C-alpha positions as a printed NumPy array, in Angstrom:
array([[-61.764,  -9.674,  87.607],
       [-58.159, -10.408,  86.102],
       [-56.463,  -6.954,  84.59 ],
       [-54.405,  -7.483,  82.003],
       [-50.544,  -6.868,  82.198],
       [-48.424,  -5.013,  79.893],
       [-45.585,  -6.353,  79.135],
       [-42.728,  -3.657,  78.116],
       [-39.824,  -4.44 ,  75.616],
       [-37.393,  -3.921,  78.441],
       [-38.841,  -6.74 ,  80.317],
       [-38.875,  -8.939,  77.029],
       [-35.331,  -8.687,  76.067],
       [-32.164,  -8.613,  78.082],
       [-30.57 ,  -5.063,  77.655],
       [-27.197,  -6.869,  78.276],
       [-27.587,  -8.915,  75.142],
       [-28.137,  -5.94 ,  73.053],
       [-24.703,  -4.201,  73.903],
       [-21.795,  -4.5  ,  72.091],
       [-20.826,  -3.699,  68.496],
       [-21.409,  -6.711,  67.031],
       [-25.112,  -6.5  ,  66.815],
       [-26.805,  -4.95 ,  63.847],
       [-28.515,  -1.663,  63.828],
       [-32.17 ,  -1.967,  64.678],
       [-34.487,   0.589,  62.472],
       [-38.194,   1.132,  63.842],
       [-40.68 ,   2.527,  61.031],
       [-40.689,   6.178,  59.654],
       [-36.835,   6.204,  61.155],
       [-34.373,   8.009,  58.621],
       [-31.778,   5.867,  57.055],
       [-29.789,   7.814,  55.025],
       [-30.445,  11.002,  53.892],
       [-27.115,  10.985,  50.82 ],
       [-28.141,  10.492,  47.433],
       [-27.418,   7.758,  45.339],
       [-28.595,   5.118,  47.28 ],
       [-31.734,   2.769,  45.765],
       [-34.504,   1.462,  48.14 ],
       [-35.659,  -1.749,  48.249],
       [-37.668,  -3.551,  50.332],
       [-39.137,  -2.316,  53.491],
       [-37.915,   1.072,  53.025],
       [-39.824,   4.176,  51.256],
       [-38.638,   7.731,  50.336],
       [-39.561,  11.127,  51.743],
       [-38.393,  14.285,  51.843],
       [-35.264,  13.253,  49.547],
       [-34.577,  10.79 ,  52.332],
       [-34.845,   7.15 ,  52.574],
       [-36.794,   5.564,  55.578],
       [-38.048,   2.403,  57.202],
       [-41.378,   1.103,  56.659],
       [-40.75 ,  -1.865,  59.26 ],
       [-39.127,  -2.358,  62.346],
       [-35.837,  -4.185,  61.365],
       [-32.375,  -4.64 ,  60.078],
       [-30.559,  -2.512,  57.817],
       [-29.299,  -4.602,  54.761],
       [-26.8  ,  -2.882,  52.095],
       [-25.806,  -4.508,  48.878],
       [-23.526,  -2.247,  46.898],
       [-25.85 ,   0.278,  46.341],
       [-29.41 ,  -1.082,  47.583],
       [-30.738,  -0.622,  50.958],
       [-33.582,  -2.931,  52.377],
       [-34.289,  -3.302,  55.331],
       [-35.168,  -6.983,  56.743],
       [-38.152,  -7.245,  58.838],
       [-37.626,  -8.711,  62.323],
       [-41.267, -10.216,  62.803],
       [-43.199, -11.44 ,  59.08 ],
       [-43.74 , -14.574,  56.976],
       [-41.395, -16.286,  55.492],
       [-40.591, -14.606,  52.14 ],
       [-38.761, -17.837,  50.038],
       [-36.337, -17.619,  47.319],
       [-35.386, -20.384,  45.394],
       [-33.206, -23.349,  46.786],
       [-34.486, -22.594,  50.304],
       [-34.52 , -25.816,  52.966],
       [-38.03 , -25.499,  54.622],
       [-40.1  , -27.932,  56.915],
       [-43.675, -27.636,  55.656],
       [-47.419, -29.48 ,  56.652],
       [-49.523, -30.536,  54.201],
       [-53.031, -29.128,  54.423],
       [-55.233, -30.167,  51.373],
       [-54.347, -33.194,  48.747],
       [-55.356, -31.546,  45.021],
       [-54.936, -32.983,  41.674],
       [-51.659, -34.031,  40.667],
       [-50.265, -31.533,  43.813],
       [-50.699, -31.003,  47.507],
       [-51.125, -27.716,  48.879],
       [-48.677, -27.509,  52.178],
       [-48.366, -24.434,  54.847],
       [-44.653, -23.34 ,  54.841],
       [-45.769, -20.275,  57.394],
       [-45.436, -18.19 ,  54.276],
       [-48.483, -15.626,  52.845],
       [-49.688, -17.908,  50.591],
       [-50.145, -21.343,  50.468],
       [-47.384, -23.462,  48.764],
       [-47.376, -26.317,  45.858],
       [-45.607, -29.519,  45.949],
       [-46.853, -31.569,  42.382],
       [-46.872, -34.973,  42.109],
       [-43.987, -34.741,  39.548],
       [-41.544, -33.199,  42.046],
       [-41.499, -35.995,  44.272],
       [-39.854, -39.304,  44.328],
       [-41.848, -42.335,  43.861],
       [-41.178, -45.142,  46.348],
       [-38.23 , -47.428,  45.211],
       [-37.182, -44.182,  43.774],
       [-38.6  , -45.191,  40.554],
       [-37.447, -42.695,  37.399],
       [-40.528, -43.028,  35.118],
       [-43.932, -40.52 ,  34.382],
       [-46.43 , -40.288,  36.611],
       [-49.81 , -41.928,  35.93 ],
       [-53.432, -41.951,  36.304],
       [-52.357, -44.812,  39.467],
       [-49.68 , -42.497,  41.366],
       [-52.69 , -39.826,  41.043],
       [-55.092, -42.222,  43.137],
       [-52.395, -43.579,  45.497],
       [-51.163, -39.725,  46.422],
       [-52.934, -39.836,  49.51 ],
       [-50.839, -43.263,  50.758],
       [-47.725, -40.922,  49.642],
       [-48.416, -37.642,  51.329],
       [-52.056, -36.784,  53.345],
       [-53.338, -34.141,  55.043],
       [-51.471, -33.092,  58.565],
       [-48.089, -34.631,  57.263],
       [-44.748, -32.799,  58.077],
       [-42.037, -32.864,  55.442],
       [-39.028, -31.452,  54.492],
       [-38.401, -29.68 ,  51.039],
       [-36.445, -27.466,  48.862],
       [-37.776, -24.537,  47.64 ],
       [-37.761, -25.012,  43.107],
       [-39.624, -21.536,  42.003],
       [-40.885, -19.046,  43.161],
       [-44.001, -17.851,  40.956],
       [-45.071, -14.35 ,  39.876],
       [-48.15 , -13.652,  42.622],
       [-45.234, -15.381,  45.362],
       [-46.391, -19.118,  45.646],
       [-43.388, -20.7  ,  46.289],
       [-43.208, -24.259,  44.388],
       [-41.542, -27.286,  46.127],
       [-39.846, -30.489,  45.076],
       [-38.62 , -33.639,  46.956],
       [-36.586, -35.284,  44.73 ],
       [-33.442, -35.917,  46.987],
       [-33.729, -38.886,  49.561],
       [-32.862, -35.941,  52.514],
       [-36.569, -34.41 ,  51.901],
       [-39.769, -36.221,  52.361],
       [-41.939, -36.896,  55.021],
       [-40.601, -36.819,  58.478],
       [-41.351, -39.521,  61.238],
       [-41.178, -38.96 ,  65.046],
       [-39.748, -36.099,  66.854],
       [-40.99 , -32.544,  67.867],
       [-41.665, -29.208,  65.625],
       [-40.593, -25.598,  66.826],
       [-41.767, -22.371,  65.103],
       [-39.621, -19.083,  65.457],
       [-39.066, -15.989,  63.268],
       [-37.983, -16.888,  60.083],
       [-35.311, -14.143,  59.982],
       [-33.874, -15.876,  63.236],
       [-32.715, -18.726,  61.05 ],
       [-28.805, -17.92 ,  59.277],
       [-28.628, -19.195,  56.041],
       [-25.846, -21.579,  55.722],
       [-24.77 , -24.45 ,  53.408],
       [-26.372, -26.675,  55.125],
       [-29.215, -26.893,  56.906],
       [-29.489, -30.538,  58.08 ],
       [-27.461, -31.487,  61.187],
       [-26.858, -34.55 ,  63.472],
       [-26.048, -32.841,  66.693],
       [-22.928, -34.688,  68.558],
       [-25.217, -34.826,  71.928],
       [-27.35 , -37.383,  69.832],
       [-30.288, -35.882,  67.94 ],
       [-31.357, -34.829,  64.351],
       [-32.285, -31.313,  63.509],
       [-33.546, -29.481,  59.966],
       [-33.312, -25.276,  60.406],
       [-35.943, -24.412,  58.017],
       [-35.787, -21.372,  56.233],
       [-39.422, -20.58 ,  56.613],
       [-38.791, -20.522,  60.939],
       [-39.817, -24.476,  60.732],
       [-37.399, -26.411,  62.953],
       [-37.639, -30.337,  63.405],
       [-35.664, -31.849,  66.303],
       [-35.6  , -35.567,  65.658],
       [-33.738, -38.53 ,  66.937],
       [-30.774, -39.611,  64.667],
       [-32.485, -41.634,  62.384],
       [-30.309, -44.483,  59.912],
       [-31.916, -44.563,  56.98 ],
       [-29.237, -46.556,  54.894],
       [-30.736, -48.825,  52.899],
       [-34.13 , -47.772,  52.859],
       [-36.065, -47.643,  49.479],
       [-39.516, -45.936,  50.522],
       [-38.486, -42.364,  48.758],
       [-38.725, -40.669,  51.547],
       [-42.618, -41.59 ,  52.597],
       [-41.305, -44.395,  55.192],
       [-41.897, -42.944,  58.915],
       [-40.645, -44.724,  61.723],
       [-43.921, -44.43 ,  63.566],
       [-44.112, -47.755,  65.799],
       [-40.636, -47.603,  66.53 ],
       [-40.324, -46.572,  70.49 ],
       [-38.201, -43.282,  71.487],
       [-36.212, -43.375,  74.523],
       [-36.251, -41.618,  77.475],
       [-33.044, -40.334,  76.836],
       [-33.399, -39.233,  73.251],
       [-37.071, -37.968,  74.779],
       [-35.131, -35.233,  77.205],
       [-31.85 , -34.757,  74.696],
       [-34.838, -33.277,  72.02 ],
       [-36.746, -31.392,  74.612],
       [-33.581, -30.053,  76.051],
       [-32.664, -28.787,  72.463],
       [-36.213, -27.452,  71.664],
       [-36.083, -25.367,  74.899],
       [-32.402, -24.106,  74.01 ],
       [-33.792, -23.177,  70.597],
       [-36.674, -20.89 ,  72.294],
       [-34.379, -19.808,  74.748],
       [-32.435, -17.852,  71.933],
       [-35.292, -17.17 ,  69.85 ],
       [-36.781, -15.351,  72.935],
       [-33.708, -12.981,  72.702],
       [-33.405, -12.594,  69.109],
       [-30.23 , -14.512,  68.734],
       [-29.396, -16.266,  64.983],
       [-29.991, -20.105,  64.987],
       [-27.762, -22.049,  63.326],
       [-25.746, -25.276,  64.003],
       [-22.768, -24.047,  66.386],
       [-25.559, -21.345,  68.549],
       [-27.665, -24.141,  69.033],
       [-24.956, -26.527,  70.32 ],
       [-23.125, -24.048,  72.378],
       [-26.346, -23.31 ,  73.852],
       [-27.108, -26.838,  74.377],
       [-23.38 , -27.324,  76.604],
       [-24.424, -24.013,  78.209],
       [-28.174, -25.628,  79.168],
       [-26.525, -28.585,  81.457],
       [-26.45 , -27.568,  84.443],
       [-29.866, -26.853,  84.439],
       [-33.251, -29.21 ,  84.282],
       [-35.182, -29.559,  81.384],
       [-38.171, -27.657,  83.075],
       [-35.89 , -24.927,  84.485],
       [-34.85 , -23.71 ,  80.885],
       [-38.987, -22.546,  80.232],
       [-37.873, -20.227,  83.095],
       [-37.031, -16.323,  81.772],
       [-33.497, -15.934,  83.857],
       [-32.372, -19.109,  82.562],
       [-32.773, -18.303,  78.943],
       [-31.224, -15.157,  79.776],
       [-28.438, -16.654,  80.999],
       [-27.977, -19.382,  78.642],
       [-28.329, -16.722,  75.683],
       [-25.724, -14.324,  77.491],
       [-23.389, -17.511,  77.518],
       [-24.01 , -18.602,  74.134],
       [-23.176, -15.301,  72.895],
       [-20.362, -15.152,  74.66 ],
       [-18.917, -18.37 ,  73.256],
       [-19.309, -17.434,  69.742],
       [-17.822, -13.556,  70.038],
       [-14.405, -15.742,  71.816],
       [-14.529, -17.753,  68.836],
       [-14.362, -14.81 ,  66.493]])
């Protein structure tokens, strides 16, 4: 009979990555966080005793006054303009209902998205029967984030040919507090692949895809169209990179992902599922970014 194995944070996470002053302050729950007065609690913190503690295990944020504290593992909490990478799971009158790994599920209406040809006109009783050609159940697509509602259903539109439904390439789900909020969220990597850091912990590794000149507003998928070899091992290369630093709590963003990608070389594809390589390309990656500080 197999016993089952305990794994123990020490074994999950290199200690050497945590050291250093440049990583934030990690608060477990019930842990004091200030015990002056004048501060406000927000999120993920509670007060006793005069004090204010954690209620989850996470990161101490401070805005002037206001202390939350970010949890390290939870949905996806979105707030308006967010870039996520969402499936759609049910097609509903006038909307589909899509998963953006948040606690409820999100809307995308029929009037948020852009008609093929990129038509500007109302949407009738004929785009209502023809939804499922648009968008069906099990597609991938990238959105923005338009409201968030009262009871936190998080309302999407696509009405920018950079969102819409996404063709061929490879999905990788990670912490959604892992992901750095940045200008931009859509890249084309230099070592030749697409990528979209979703907000919600959705990332889509892609080849680079020209779509100059196309008028399907954004439902075209280039599904017949054969992937290389070598765009085959650049994404896989990149998707293992990307859980390589999510398995050590590193940020993803554009220039982490990269470095981490030049770091990854010198191994196999294969090799980089192994622990002491992510450890070392991690150690490396974080290396590279505190030199260019």
């Amino acid at each position: 009979m197999a016993s089952n194995v305990i794994r123990l944070a020490s074994d999950r996470v290199n200690p050497s990555l945590l050291s250093g002053d440049s990583n934030p302050r990690l608060f477990t729950p019930g842990e004091v966080i200030t015990s002056q007065q004048g501060f406000m609690r927000g999120h993920g913190t509670y007060m006793e005793d005069e004090e204010i503690k954690s209620s989850v295990a996470g990161v101490m944020v401070q805005v002037n006054k206001l202390i939350t504290v970010k949890a390290l593992k939870g949905r996806y909490v979105g707030e308006i303009g967010d870039v996520v990478v969402a499936r759609v799971t049910d097609v509903q009158q006038k909307r589909w209902k899509v998963d953006t790994n948040s606690r409820l599920d999100s809307i995308l209406l029929l009037s948020s998205v852009n008609l093929p040809g990129g038509e500007l006109r109302r949407r009738g009783v004929e785009d209502e029967q023809q939804m499922r050609k648009y968008l069906q159940e099990g597609d991938l697509i990238s959105a923005e984030v338009q409201n968030v509602h009262s009871d936190g259903v998080l309302s999407l539109h696509t009405r920018s040919l950079k969102y819409g439904k996404l063709g061929q390439g490879i999905l990788v789900k990670v912490f959604p507090s892992l992901i750095k909020r940045r200008k931009t969220h859509f890249h084309n990597l230099p070592c030749g692949a697409s990528i979209i850091l979703g907000n919600n912990g959705f990332i889509w590794i892609s080849p680079v895809v020209n779509t100059e000149g196309e008028d399907g507003g954004g439902f075209t998928q280039n599904l017949d169209e054969a992937v290389s070899k070598q765009d085959r091992e650049v994404i896989s290369r990149l998707r293992n990179c990307i859980l390589a630093l999510s398995h050590c709590k590193m940020l993803l963003y554009d220039t982490s992902i990269l470095y981490a990608y030049e770091e990854s070389l010198k191994y196999d594809v294969h090799e980089l599922l192994h622990q002491e390589a992510m450890f070392d390309i991690a150690f490396l990656t974080q290396h590279k970014l505190r030199l260019q500080e």
